[in-house]
PDB file of C-alpha atoms in Angstrom:
ATOM      1  CA  MET A  19     -16.571  18.599  10.690  1.00 51.00           C
ATOM      2  CA  ALA A  20     -17.919  16.108   8.177  1.00 64.00           C
ATOM      3  CA  HIS A  21     -15.058  13.680   8.427  1.00 81.00           C
ATOM      4  CA  PRO A  22     -12.139  13.451  10.857  1.00 87.00           C
ATOM      5  CA  GLN A  23      -8.788  14.342   9.288  1.00 88.00           C
ATOM      6  CA  ARG A  24      -5.176  14.028  10.369  1.00 90.00           C
ATOM      7  CA  ARG A  25      -2.910  16.937   9.456  1.00 91.00           C
ATOM      8  CA  PRO A  26       0.624  16.014   8.445  1.00 92.00           C
ATOM      9  CA  ASP A  27       3.425  17.404  10.593  1.00 90.00           C
ATOM     10  CA  SER A  28       6.126  19.328   8.731  1.00 83.00           C
ATOM     11  CA  SER A  29       8.366  20.158  11.658  1.00 82.00           C
ATOM     12  CA  SER A  30      10.319  16.910  12.091  1.00 89.00           C
ATOM     13  CA  LEU A  31      14.029  17.594  11.517  1.00 92.00           C
ATOM     14  CA  ALA A  32      14.758  13.899  10.918  1.00 92.00           C
ATOM     15  CA  GLU A  33      12.088  13.686   8.212  1.00 93.00           C
ATOM     16  CA  VAL A  34      13.438  16.825   6.539  1.00 95.00           C
ATOM     17  CA  LEU A  35      17.060  15.616   6.659  1.00 95.00           C
ATOM     18  CA  ASP A  36      16.097  12.177   5.283  1.00 93.00           C
ATOM     19  CA  ARG A  37      14.788  13.877   2.190  1.00 95.00           C
ATOM     20  CA  VAL A  38      16.953  16.971   1.713  1.00 96.00           C
ATOM     21  CA  LEU A  39      20.258  15.131   2.139  1.00 96.00           C
ATOM     22  CA  ASP A  40      19.422  11.857   0.347  1.00 94.00           C
ATOM     23  CA  LYS A  41      16.817  12.633  -2.286  1.00 95.00           C
ATOM     24  CA  GLY A  42      16.068  15.223  -4.922  1.00 96.00           C
ATOM     25  CA  VAL A  43      17.957  15.986  -8.126  1.00 97.00           C
ATOM     26  CA  VAL A  44      21.737  15.494  -7.896  1.00 96.00           C
ATOM     27  CA  ILE A  45      24.184  17.289 -10.187  1.00 95.00           C
ATOM     28  CA  ASP A  46      27.816  16.242 -10.394  1.00 93.00           C
ATOM     29  CA  VAL A  47      30.301  18.857  -9.197  1.00 93.00           C
ATOM     30  CA  TRP A  48      32.032  19.065 -12.611  1.00 91.00           C
ATOM     31  CA  ALA A  49      28.767  20.015 -14.280  1.00 93.00           C
ATOM     32  CA  ARG A  50      28.360  22.735 -11.632  1.00 95.00           C
ATOM     33  CA  ILE A  51      31.772  24.354 -11.991  1.00 94.00           C
ATOM     34  CA  SER A  52      32.691  23.960 -15.636  1.00 88.00           C
ATOM     35  CA  VAL A  53      31.247  24.104 -19.132  1.00 81.00           C
ATOM     36  CA  VAL A  54      34.503  23.656 -21.023  1.00 79.00           C
ATOM     37  CA  GLY A  55      35.240  20.175 -22.308  1.00 74.00           C
ATOM     38  CA  ILE A  56      32.504  18.360 -20.429  1.00 78.00           C
ATOM     39  CA  GLU A  57      29.659  16.313 -21.728  1.00 82.00           C
ATOM     40  CA  LEU A  58      26.504  16.108 -19.660  1.00 85.00           C
ATOM     41  CA  LEU A  59      25.077  12.719 -18.890  1.00 85.00           C
ATOM     42  CA  THR A  60      21.537  12.507 -17.574  1.00 86.00           C
ATOM     43  CA  ILE A  61      20.300   9.496 -15.691  1.00 84.00           C
ATOM     44  CA  GLU A  62      16.649   9.066 -14.846  1.00 81.00           C
ATOM     45  CA  ALA A  63      15.539   6.022 -12.944  1.00 71.00           C
ATOM     46  CA  ARG A  64      12.195   4.924 -11.635  1.00 51.00           C
ATOM     47  CA  VAL A  65      13.907   3.097  -8.805  1.00 44.00           C
ATOM     48  CA  VAL A  66      15.655   4.718  -5.900  1.00 41.00           C
ATOM     49  CA  VAL A  67      19.383   4.647  -6.501  1.00 39.00           C
ATOM     50  CA  ALA A  68      21.068   3.770  -3.264  1.00 40.00           C
ATOM     51  CA  SER A  69      24.780   4.214  -3.780  1.00 46.00           C
ATOM     52  CA  VAL A  70      27.476   5.712  -5.955  1.00 52.00           C
ATOM     53  CA  ASP A  71      28.264   2.258  -7.338  1.00 54.00           C
ATOM     54  CA  THR A  72      24.673   1.748  -8.418  1.00 54.00           C
ATOM     55  CA  PHE A  73      24.685   5.244  -9.893  1.00 58.00           C
ATOM     56  CA  LEU A  74      27.803   4.513 -11.947  1.00 63.00           C
ATOM     57  CA  HIS A  75      26.273   1.258 -13.124  1.00 62.00           C
ATOM     58  CA  TYR A  76      23.154   3.150 -14.253  1.00 61.00           C
ATOM     59  CA  ALA A  77      25.313   5.781 -15.882  1.00 65.00           C
ATOM     60  CA  GLU A  78      27.031   3.104 -17.970  1.00 66.00           C
ATOM     61  CA  GLU A  79      23.776   1.469 -18.974  1.00 63.00           C
ATOM     62  CA  ILE A  80      22.085   4.729 -19.867  1.00 62.00           C
ATOM     63  CA  ALA A  81      25.100   5.884 -21.889  1.00 64.00           C
ATOM     64  CA  LYS A  82      24.734   2.742 -23.994  1.00 61.00           C
ATOM     65  CA  ILE A  83      21.042   3.383 -24.513  1.00 59.00           C
ATOM     66  CA  GLU A  84      21.626   7.018 -25.429  1.00 58.00           C
ATOM     67  CA  GLN A  85      24.257   6.066 -27.968  1.00 61.00           C
ATOM     68  CA  ALA A  86      21.922   3.544 -29.474  1.00 56.00           C
ATOM     69  CA  THR A  87      19.036   5.974 -29.747  1.00 53.00           C
ATOM     70  CA  ALA A  88      20.990   9.112 -30.645  1.00 50.00           C
ATOM     71  CA  GLU A  89      20.628   8.665 -34.377  1.00 47.00           C
ATOM     72  CA  GLY A  90      16.895   8.270 -34.161  1.00 47.00           C
ATOM     73  CA  ASP A  91      16.302  11.293 -31.970  1.00 43.00           C
ATOM     74  CA  LEU A  92      17.893  14.473 -33.261  1.00 40.00           C
ATOM     75  CA  GLU A  93      15.933  16.713 -30.880  1.00 43.00           C
ATOM     76  CA  GLU A  94      17.341  14.866 -27.845  1.00 43.00           C
ATOM     77  CA  LEU A  95      20.815  14.965 -29.295  1.00 40.00           C
ATOM     78  CA  GLU A  96      20.698  18.737 -29.629  1.00 41.00           C
ATOM     79  CA  GLU A  97      19.567  19.050 -26.028  1.00 44.00           C
ATOM     80  CA  LEU A  98      22.661  17.183 -24.887  1.00 42.00           C
ATOM     81  CA  GLU A  99      25.153  19.264 -26.841  1.00 39.00           C
ATOM     82  CA  VAL A 100      27.530  21.366 -24.796  1.00 39.00           C
ATOM     83  CA  GLU A 101      28.340  24.768 -26.192  1.00 37.00           C
ATOM     84  CA  PRO A 102      31.335  26.790 -25.021  1.00 39.00           C
ATOM     85  CA  ARG A 103      29.461  30.096 -24.631  1.00 38.00           C
ATOM     86  CA  PRO A 104      25.876  29.267 -23.724  1.00 39.00           C
ATOM     87  CA  GLU A 105      24.739  32.773 -22.909  1.00 39.00           C
ATOM     88  CA  SER A 106      25.829  34.153 -26.283  1.00 38.00           C
ATOM     89  CA  SER A 107      24.337  31.348 -28.352  1.00 38.00           C
ATOM     90  CA  PRO A 108      21.162  32.414 -30.061  1.00 41.00           C
ATOM     91  CA  GLN A 109      18.251  30.137 -29.193  1.00 41.00           C
ATOM     92  CA  SER A 110      14.905  30.165 -30.866  1.00 42.00           C
ATOM     93  CA  ALA A 111      12.156  31.122 -28.465  1.00 41.00           C
ATOM     94  CA  GLU A 112       9.607  28.476 -27.569  1.00 38.00           C
TER      95      GLU A 112
ATOM     96  CA  MET B   1      28.805  36.161  -3.980  1.00 73.00           C
ATOM     97  CA  SER B   2      28.910  35.144  -7.620  1.00 89.00           C
ATOM     98  CA  ASN B   3      28.095  31.462  -7.040  1.00 97.00           C
ATOM     99  CA  ARG B   4      24.502  30.269  -7.192  1.00 98.00           C
ATOM    100  CA  TYR B   5      22.827  27.886  -4.749  1.00 98.00           C
ATOM    101  CA  VAL B   6      19.925  26.050  -6.446  1.00 98.00           C
ATOM    102  CA  TYR B   7      16.741  24.930  -4.640  1.00 98.00           C
ATOM    103  CA  GLY B   8      14.838  23.553  -7.584  1.00 98.00           C
ATOM    104  CA  VAL B   9      13.648  23.981 -11.141  1.00 98.00           C
ATOM    105  CA  VAL B  10      10.365  25.577 -12.224  1.00 97.00           C
ATOM    106  CA  GLU B  11       8.792  25.860 -15.654  1.00 95.00           C
ATOM    107  CA  GLY B  12       7.163  28.913 -17.176  1.00 89.00           C
ATOM    108  CA  ASP B  13       7.347  30.820 -13.882  1.00 83.00           C
ATOM    109  CA  THR B  14       9.791  33.241 -12.377  1.00 90.00           C
ATOM    110  CA  VAL B  15       9.849  33.060  -8.609  1.00 95.00           C
ATOM    111  CA  GLU B  16      11.318  35.881  -6.564  1.00 96.00           C
ATOM    112  CA  PHE B  17      10.887  36.718  -2.888  1.00 97.00           C
ATOM    113  CA  GLU B  18      12.758  37.733   0.234  1.00 97.00           C
ATOM    114  CA  THR B  19      13.296  35.010   2.798  1.00 97.00           C
ATOM    115  CA  GLU B  20      15.831  33.442   5.121  1.00 97.00           C
ATOM    116  CA  ALA B  21      17.841  31.493   2.539  1.00 97.00           C
ATOM    117  CA  VAL B  22      20.813  29.097   2.682  1.00 97.00           C
ATOM    118  CA  ALA B  23      24.163  30.483   3.911  1.00 97.00           C
ATOM    119  CA  GLY B  24      22.702  33.743   5.184  1.00 96.00           C
ATOM    120  CA  ALA B  25      21.273  34.984   1.883  1.00 97.00           C
ATOM    121  CA  ASP B  26      18.045  36.984   2.171  1.00 97.00           C
ATOM    122  CA  ARG B  27      16.548  36.690  -1.291  1.00 97.00           C
ATOM    123  CA  VAL B  28      15.752  33.953  -3.809  1.00 98.00           C
ATOM    124  CA  TYR B  29      15.212  34.590  -7.511  1.00 98.00           C
ATOM    125  CA  THR B  30      15.058  32.746 -10.814  1.00 97.00           C
ATOM    126  CA  ILE B  31      17.680  32.210 -13.504  1.00 97.00           C
ATOM    127  CA  SER B  32      15.970  31.115 -16.695  1.00 96.00           C
ATOM    128  CA  HIS B  33      16.920  29.320 -19.829  1.00 95.00           C
ATOM    129  CA  ARG B  34      14.025  29.287 -22.277  1.00 94.00           C
ATOM    130  CA  ARG B  35      10.998  28.112 -20.245  1.00 95.00           C
ATOM    131  CA  LEU B  36      12.934  26.412 -17.457  1.00 97.00           C
ATOM    132  CA  GLY B  37      14.084  28.392 -14.451  1.00 97.00           C
ATOM    133  CA  ALA B  38      16.386  27.541 -11.557  1.00 98.00           C
ATOM    134  CA  VAL B  39      15.356  29.138  -8.254  1.00 98.00           C
ATOM    135  CA  VAL B  40      18.592  30.278  -6.591  1.00 98.00           C
ATOM    136  CA  SER B  41      20.147  32.401  -3.899  1.00 98.00           C
ATOM    137  CA  ASP B  42      23.633  33.919  -3.958  1.00 98.00           C
ATOM    138  CA  ILE B  43      26.426  32.090  -2.136  1.00 98.00           C
ATOM    139  CA  ASP B  44      30.234  32.345  -2.045  1.00 96.00           C
ATOM    140  CA  THR B  45      31.150  28.681  -2.388  1.00 96.00           C
ATOM    141  CA  THR B  46      30.381  25.753  -4.689  1.00 95.00           C
ATOM    142  CA  ASP B  47      30.690  23.356  -1.748  1.00 96.00           C
ATOM    143  CA  PRO B  48      28.262  24.582   0.927  1.00 97.00           C
ATOM    144  CA  GLU B  49      28.640  23.220   4.429  1.00 96.00           C
ATOM    145  CA  GLU B  50      25.916  20.797   5.442  1.00 96.00           C
ATOM    146  CA  THR B  51      24.287  22.132   8.604  1.00 96.00           C
ATOM    147  CA  ASP B  52      20.888  21.295  10.104  1.00 96.00           C
ATOM    148  CA  GLU B  53      19.922  24.966   9.835  1.00 96.00           C
ATOM    149  CA  ASP B  54      20.738  25.255   6.140  1.00 97.00           C
ATOM    150  CA  ALA B  55      19.144  21.882   5.319  1.00 97.00           C
ATOM    151  CA  GLN B  56      15.945  23.159   6.953  1.00 96.00           C
ATOM    152  CA  ARG B  57      16.210  26.470   5.095  1.00 97.00           C
ATOM    153  CA  HIS B  58      16.563  24.554   1.807  1.00 98.00           C
ATOM    154  CA  ASP B  59      13.357  22.675   2.627  1.00 97.00           C
ATOM    155  CA  GLU B  60      11.506  25.790   3.805  1.00 96.00           C
ATOM    156  CA  VAL B  61      12.430  27.730   0.660  1.00 97.00           C
ATOM    157  CA  LEU B  62      11.054  24.845  -1.441  1.00 97.00           C
ATOM    158  CA  ARG B  63       7.797  24.984   0.538  1.00 95.00           C
ATOM    159  CA  GLU B  64       7.607  28.738  -0.067  1.00 96.00           C
ATOM    160  CA  ILE B  65       8.113  28.159  -3.796  1.00 96.00           C
ATOM    161  CA  MET B  66       5.323  25.540  -3.765  1.00 95.00           C
ATOM    162  CA  ASP B  67       2.997  28.067  -2.098  1.00 92.00           C
ATOM    163  CA  ASP B  68       4.098  30.921  -4.363  1.00 89.00           C
ATOM    164  CA  ASP B  69       1.538  32.509  -6.665  1.00 85.00           C
ATOM    165  CA  GLY B  70      -1.280  30.108  -5.742  1.00 84.00           C
ATOM    166  CA  GLY B  71       0.833  26.951  -6.202  1.00 88.00           C
ATOM    167  CA  THR B  72       4.028  26.454  -8.201  1.00 94.00           C
ATOM    168  CA  THR B  73       5.399  23.045  -9.197  1.00 95.00           C
ATOM    169  CA  VAL B  74       9.104  22.747  -8.423  1.00 97.00           C
ATOM    170  CA  VAL B  75      11.512  19.882  -9.141  1.00 97.00           C
ATOM    171  CA  PRO B  76      13.510  19.822  -5.896  1.00 98.00           C
ATOM    172  CA  MET B  77      17.291  19.569  -5.740  1.00 98.00           C
ATOM    173  CA  GLN B  78      19.224  17.692  -3.110  1.00 98.00           C
ATOM    174  CA  PHE B  79      21.039  19.926  -0.587  1.00 98.00           C
ATOM    175  CA  GLY B  80      24.334  21.395  -1.782  1.00 97.00           C
ATOM    176  CA  MET B  81      23.808  21.997  -5.503  1.00 98.00           C
ATOM    177  CA  ALA B  82      25.828  25.218  -5.803  1.00 98.00           C
ATOM    178  CA  PHE B  83      27.049  26.402  -9.220  1.00 98.00           C
ATOM    179  CA  GLU B  84      30.112  28.414 -10.189  1.00 97.00           C
ATOM    180  CA  SER B  85      28.032  30.971 -12.107  1.00 96.00           C
ATOM    181  CA  ASP B  86      24.932  31.539 -14.238  1.00 96.00           C
ATOM    182  CA  ARG B  87      26.823  30.147 -17.237  1.00 94.00           C
ATOM    183  CA  GLU B  88      27.256  26.629 -15.785  1.00 95.00           C
ATOM    184  CA  LEU B  89      23.711  26.691 -14.449  1.00 96.00           C
ATOM    185  CA  LYS B  90      22.178  27.586 -17.813  1.00 95.00           C
ATOM    186  CA  ASN B  91      24.321  24.923 -19.451  1.00 94.00           C
ATOM    187  CA  VAL B  92      22.780  22.275 -17.176  1.00 95.00           C
ATOM    188  CA  LEU B  93      19.243  23.658 -17.683  1.00 95.00           C
ATOM    189  CA  ARG B  94      19.804  23.301 -21.420  1.00 93.00           C
ATOM    190  CA  GLY B  95      21.617  19.961 -21.399  1.00 91.00           C
ATOM    191  CA  ALA B  96      19.203  18.208 -19.032  1.00 93.00           C
ATOM    192  CA  ARG B  97      16.057  19.904 -20.277  1.00 93.00           C
ATOM    193  CA  PRO B  98      14.259  16.689 -21.311  1.00 92.00           C
ATOM    194  CA  ALA B  99      14.915  15.124 -17.897  1.00 93.00           C
ATOM    195  CA  PHE B 100      13.712  18.221 -16.019  1.00 95.00           C
ATOM    196  CA  ARG B 101      10.584  18.386 -18.145  1.00 94.00           C
ATOM    197  CA  ARG B 102       9.757  14.718 -17.583  1.00 93.00           C
ATOM    198  CA  ALA B 103      10.288  15.123 -13.832  1.00 94.00           C
ATOM    199  CA  MET B 104       8.084  18.229 -13.923  1.00 94.00           C
ATOM    200  CA  ASN B 105       5.411  16.235 -15.683  1.00 93.00           C
ATOM    201  CA  ASP B 106       5.561  13.435 -13.092  1.00 92.00           C
ATOM    202  CA  ILE B 107       5.084  15.755 -10.106  1.00 95.00           C
ATOM    203  CA  ASP B 108       2.913  18.530 -11.535  1.00 95.00           C
ATOM    204  CA  GLY B 109       0.434  19.706  -8.887  1.00 94.00           C
ATOM    205  CA  THR B 110       1.481  17.177  -6.250  1.00 96.00           C
ATOM    206  CA  VAL B 111       3.084  17.051  -2.807  1.00 96.00           C
ATOM    207  CA  GLU B 112       5.013  14.324  -0.991  1.00 97.00           C
ATOM    208  CA  LEU B 113       3.565  12.937   2.242  1.00 97.00           C
ATOM    209  CA  GLY B 114       5.383  10.612   4.643  1.00 97.00           C
ATOM    210  CA  LEU B 115       3.810   7.811   6.636  1.00 97.00           C
ATOM    211  CA  LYS B 116       5.433   5.655   9.295  1.00 96.00           C
ATOM    212  CA  LEU B 117       3.503   2.950  11.112  1.00 96.00           C
ATOM    213  CA  VAL B 118       5.175   1.879  14.340  1.00 95.00           C
ATOM    214  CA  SER B 119       3.872  -0.951  16.483  1.00 93.00           C
ATOM    215  CA  GLU B 120       3.166  -0.116  20.111  1.00 89.00           C
ATOM    216  CA  ALA B 121       5.739  -1.622  22.487  1.00 85.00           C
ATOM    217  CA  ASP B 122       4.893  -5.270  23.284  1.00 83.00           C
ATOM    218  CA  ALA B 123       1.936  -5.224  20.899  1.00 81.00           C
ATOM    219  CA  ASP B 124       1.376  -8.532  19.130  1.00 86.00           C
ATOM    220  CA  ILE B 125       0.532  -7.325  15.662  1.00 88.00           C
ATOM    221  CA  ASP B 126      -0.136  -8.978  12.322  1.00 92.00           C
ATOM    222  CA  ARG B 127       2.328  -7.113  10.126  1.00 92.00           C
ATOM    223  CA  GLU B 128       1.031  -8.484   6.856  1.00 93.00           C
ATOM    224  CA  ALA B 129      -2.544  -7.553   7.654  1.00 95.00           C
ATOM    225  CA  ILE B 130      -1.496  -4.008   8.580  1.00 95.00           C
ATOM    226  CA  GLU B 131       0.586  -3.644   5.421  1.00 95.00           C
ATOM    227  CA  ALA B 132      -2.313  -4.883   3.299  1.00 95.00           C
ATOM    228  CA  ALA B 133      -4.780  -2.567   5.043  1.00 96.00           C
ATOM    229  CA  ALA B 134      -2.446   0.382   4.487  1.00 96.00           C
ATOM    230  CA  ALA B 135      -1.998  -0.490   0.809  1.00 96.00           C
ATOM    231  CA  ASP B 136      -5.774  -0.759   0.327  1.00 96.00           C
ATOM    232  CA  ARG B 137      -6.393   2.533   2.059  1.00 97.00           C
ATOM    233  CA  PHE B 138      -3.592   4.742   0.696  1.00 97.00           C
ATOM    234  CA  GLU B 139      -2.391   3.453  -2.673  1.00 96.00           C
ATOM    235  CA  PRO B 140      -5.619   4.262  -4.564  1.00 96.00           C
ATOM    236  CA  ILE B 141      -5.383   7.918  -3.467  1.00 97.00           C
ATOM    237  CA  ALA B 142      -1.691   8.392  -4.263  1.00 96.00           C
ATOM    238  CA  ASP B 143      -0.236   8.857  -7.775  1.00 94.00           C
ATOM    239  CA  GLN B 144       2.873   6.891  -6.763  1.00 93.00           C
ATOM    240  CA  SER B 145       4.554   5.650  -3.619  1.00 95.00           C
ATOM    241  CA  VAL B 146       7.995   4.428  -2.595  1.00 94.00           C
ATOM    242  CA  THR B 147       9.149   2.475   0.395  1.00 93.00           C
ATOM    243  CA  ASN B 148      11.813   3.792   2.742  1.00 91.00           C
ATOM    244  CA  ASP B 149      14.138   1.972   5.127  1.00 89.00           C
ATOM    245  CA  LEU B 150      12.552  -0.179   7.819  1.00 89.00           C
ATOM    246  CA  PHE B 151      15.298   0.720  10.284  1.00 88.00           C
ATOM    247  CA  SER B 152      13.558  -0.735  13.333  1.00 88.00           C
ATOM    248  CA  ASP B 153      11.757  -4.008  14.077  1.00 88.00           C
ATOM    249  CA  ARG B 154       8.833  -2.006  15.361  1.00 91.00           C
ATOM    250  CA  LEU B 155       8.525  -0.117  12.092  1.00 94.00           C
ATOM    251  CA  VAL B 156       5.780  -1.881  10.124  1.00 95.00           C
ATOM    252  CA  LEU B 157       5.616   0.552   7.220  1.00 96.00           C
ATOM    253  CA  ASN B 158       7.712   3.518   6.091  1.00 96.00           C
ATOM    254  CA  ARG B 159       6.539   5.011   2.812  1.00 96.00           C
ATOM    255  CA  SER B 160       6.436   8.260   0.897  1.00 97.00           C
ATOM    256  CA  TYR B 161       3.342   9.035  -1.168  1.00 97.00           C
ATOM    257  CA  LEU B 162       3.018  11.391  -4.118  1.00 97.00           C
ATOM    258  CA  VAL B 163      -0.422  12.962  -3.716  1.00 97.00           C
ATOM    259  CA  ALA B 164      -2.229  15.474  -5.940  1.00 96.00           C
ATOM    260  CA  GLU B 165      -2.998  18.780  -4.183  1.00 94.00           C
ATOM    261  CA  ASP B 166      -6.738  18.209  -4.586  1.00 94.00           C
ATOM    262  CA  GLU B 167      -6.510  14.717  -3.027  1.00 97.00           C
ATOM    263  CA  ARG B 168      -4.810  15.934   0.123  1.00 96.00           C
ATOM    264  CA  GLU B 169      -7.969  16.161   2.214  1.00 96.00           C
ATOM    265  CA  THR B 170      -8.948  12.674   1.109  1.00 97.00           C
ATOM    266  CA  PHE B 171      -5.529  11.443   2.200  1.00 98.00           C
ATOM    267  CA  ASP B 172      -5.849  13.256   5.553  1.00 97.00           C
ATOM    268  CA  GLU B 173      -9.183  11.501   6.073  1.00 97.00           C
ATOM    269  CA  ALA B 174      -7.743   8.125   5.115  1.00 97.00           C
ATOM    270  CA  VAL B 175      -4.967   8.583   7.681  1.00 97.00           C
ATOM    271  CA  ALA B 176      -7.513   9.495  10.380  1.00 97.00           C
ATOM    272  CA  ASP B 177      -9.639   6.440   9.468  1.00 96.00           C
ATOM    273  CA  PHE B 178      -6.626   4.163   9.487  1.00 97.00           C
ATOM    274  CA  GLU B 179      -5.524   5.465  12.877  1.00 96.00           C
ATOM    275  CA  ALA B 180      -9.018   4.962  14.324  1.00 95.00           C
ATOM    276  CA  ASP B 181      -9.061   1.354  13.070  1.00 94.00           C
ATOM    277  CA  HIS B 182      -5.604   0.413  14.404  1.00 94.00           C
ATOM    278  CA  ASP B 183      -5.075   0.948  18.124  1.00 91.00           C
ATOM    279  CA  ASP B 184      -1.910  -1.113  18.171  1.00 91.00           C
ATOM    280  CA  VAL B 185       0.125   1.065  15.803  1.00 94.00           C
ATOM    281  CA  ILE B 186       1.456   4.601  16.173  1.00 95.00           C
ATOM    282  CA  VAL B 187       0.857   6.657  13.036  1.00 96.00           C
ATOM    283  CA  GLN B 188       3.503   9.254  12.138  1.00 96.00           C
ATOM    284  CA  TYR B 189       2.226  11.414   9.318  1.00 97.00           C
ATOM    285  CA  THR B 190       4.583  14.041   7.900  1.00 96.00           C
ATOM    286  CA  GLY B 191       4.792  16.683   5.200  1.00 94.00           C
ATOM    287  CA  PRO B 192       3.794  18.145   2.899  1.00 95.00           C
ATOM    288  CA  PHE B 193       7.233  18.070   1.305  1.00 96.00           C
ATOM    289  CA  ALA B 194       8.442  18.977  -2.156  1.00 96.00           C
ATOM    290  CA  PRO B 195       8.403  15.645  -4.050  1.00 97.00           C
ATOM    291  CA  TYR B 196      12.066  14.808  -3.295  1.00 97.00           C
ATOM    292  CA  SER B 197      11.463  11.056  -3.407  1.00 96.00           C
ATOM    293  CA  PHE B 198       9.831  11.150  -6.840  1.00 95.00           C
ATOM    294  CA  VAL B 199      12.387  13.029  -8.928  1.00 94.00           C
ATOM    295  CA  ASP B 200      15.062  10.460  -9.526  1.00 87.00           C
ATOM    296  CA  VAL B 201      17.378  12.447 -11.773  1.00 92.00           C
ATOM    297  CA  LYS B 202      21.182  12.426 -11.619  1.00 93.00           C
ATOM    298  CA  ILE B 203      23.172  14.681 -13.887  1.00 93.00           C
ATOM    299  CA  GLY B 204      26.742  13.610 -14.364  1.00 89.00           C
ATOM    300  CA  ALA B 205      29.607  14.997 -16.399  1.00 84.00           C
ATOM    301  CA  GLN B 206      32.157  13.209 -18.513  1.00 76.00           C
ATOM    302  CA  GLN B 207      35.445  15.022 -18.897  1.00 66.00           C
TER     303      GLN B 207
END
């Protein structure tokens, strides 16, 4: 072998649980069980959000930003619209 | 079994295979909205019980998706993201499309690797020097990295690295080199994982 290598180990339960239970995309339960009368709110952060409190703080801040930028970005605004019957709404193909 | 358990989101692909899935399901498939697809299995609850077995199955299914069809990029979900039906799922795919696409962009063609450096018992180590050596060696190879909890005094470094598929061998070599140079630290090298630590997206709902 040209150069010694270390192979990563994928079998550690603790390493898997650390990631699967704490990281990855999170979707609020209301967005998962209902489409009627809800408005989706998307929060993207480049920092790791540690707690629900921090999350709610981000949510507030982002909501302000989205309101401020909504007028200038019609495409984004359409993406965030909630329609009562999504599967029957005609969508233009990409 | 009309509820849908979601593993992650793919773009421009439809993934389908038989496997040991969460909550006893034996098949995963894709529910698409335009170019985005959620890889799901059927489940009969929207609040799945958190067991070690199902958490591991969630992770294994994500690995299978990443290996599918010569390599598929997937934005991984946290455990437990079960939807009432296809309708709610498609609504989220539509409503959060820009966020999913940006996350997809960030992690395209990459894997997550974990590295813990633990000092040997009673070793008198220079933590700062080890941290600096690790940064010099690993940061240039990785696209991004994040620090994780230093839950023990002996833990000198605990980081996750986002590494392009074609840089993986280089990273493996860097880990071997680092280990050879540092007798006083134990190197725990884990993965490859779906890039859980690099998709910081939360989707909330206002009623």
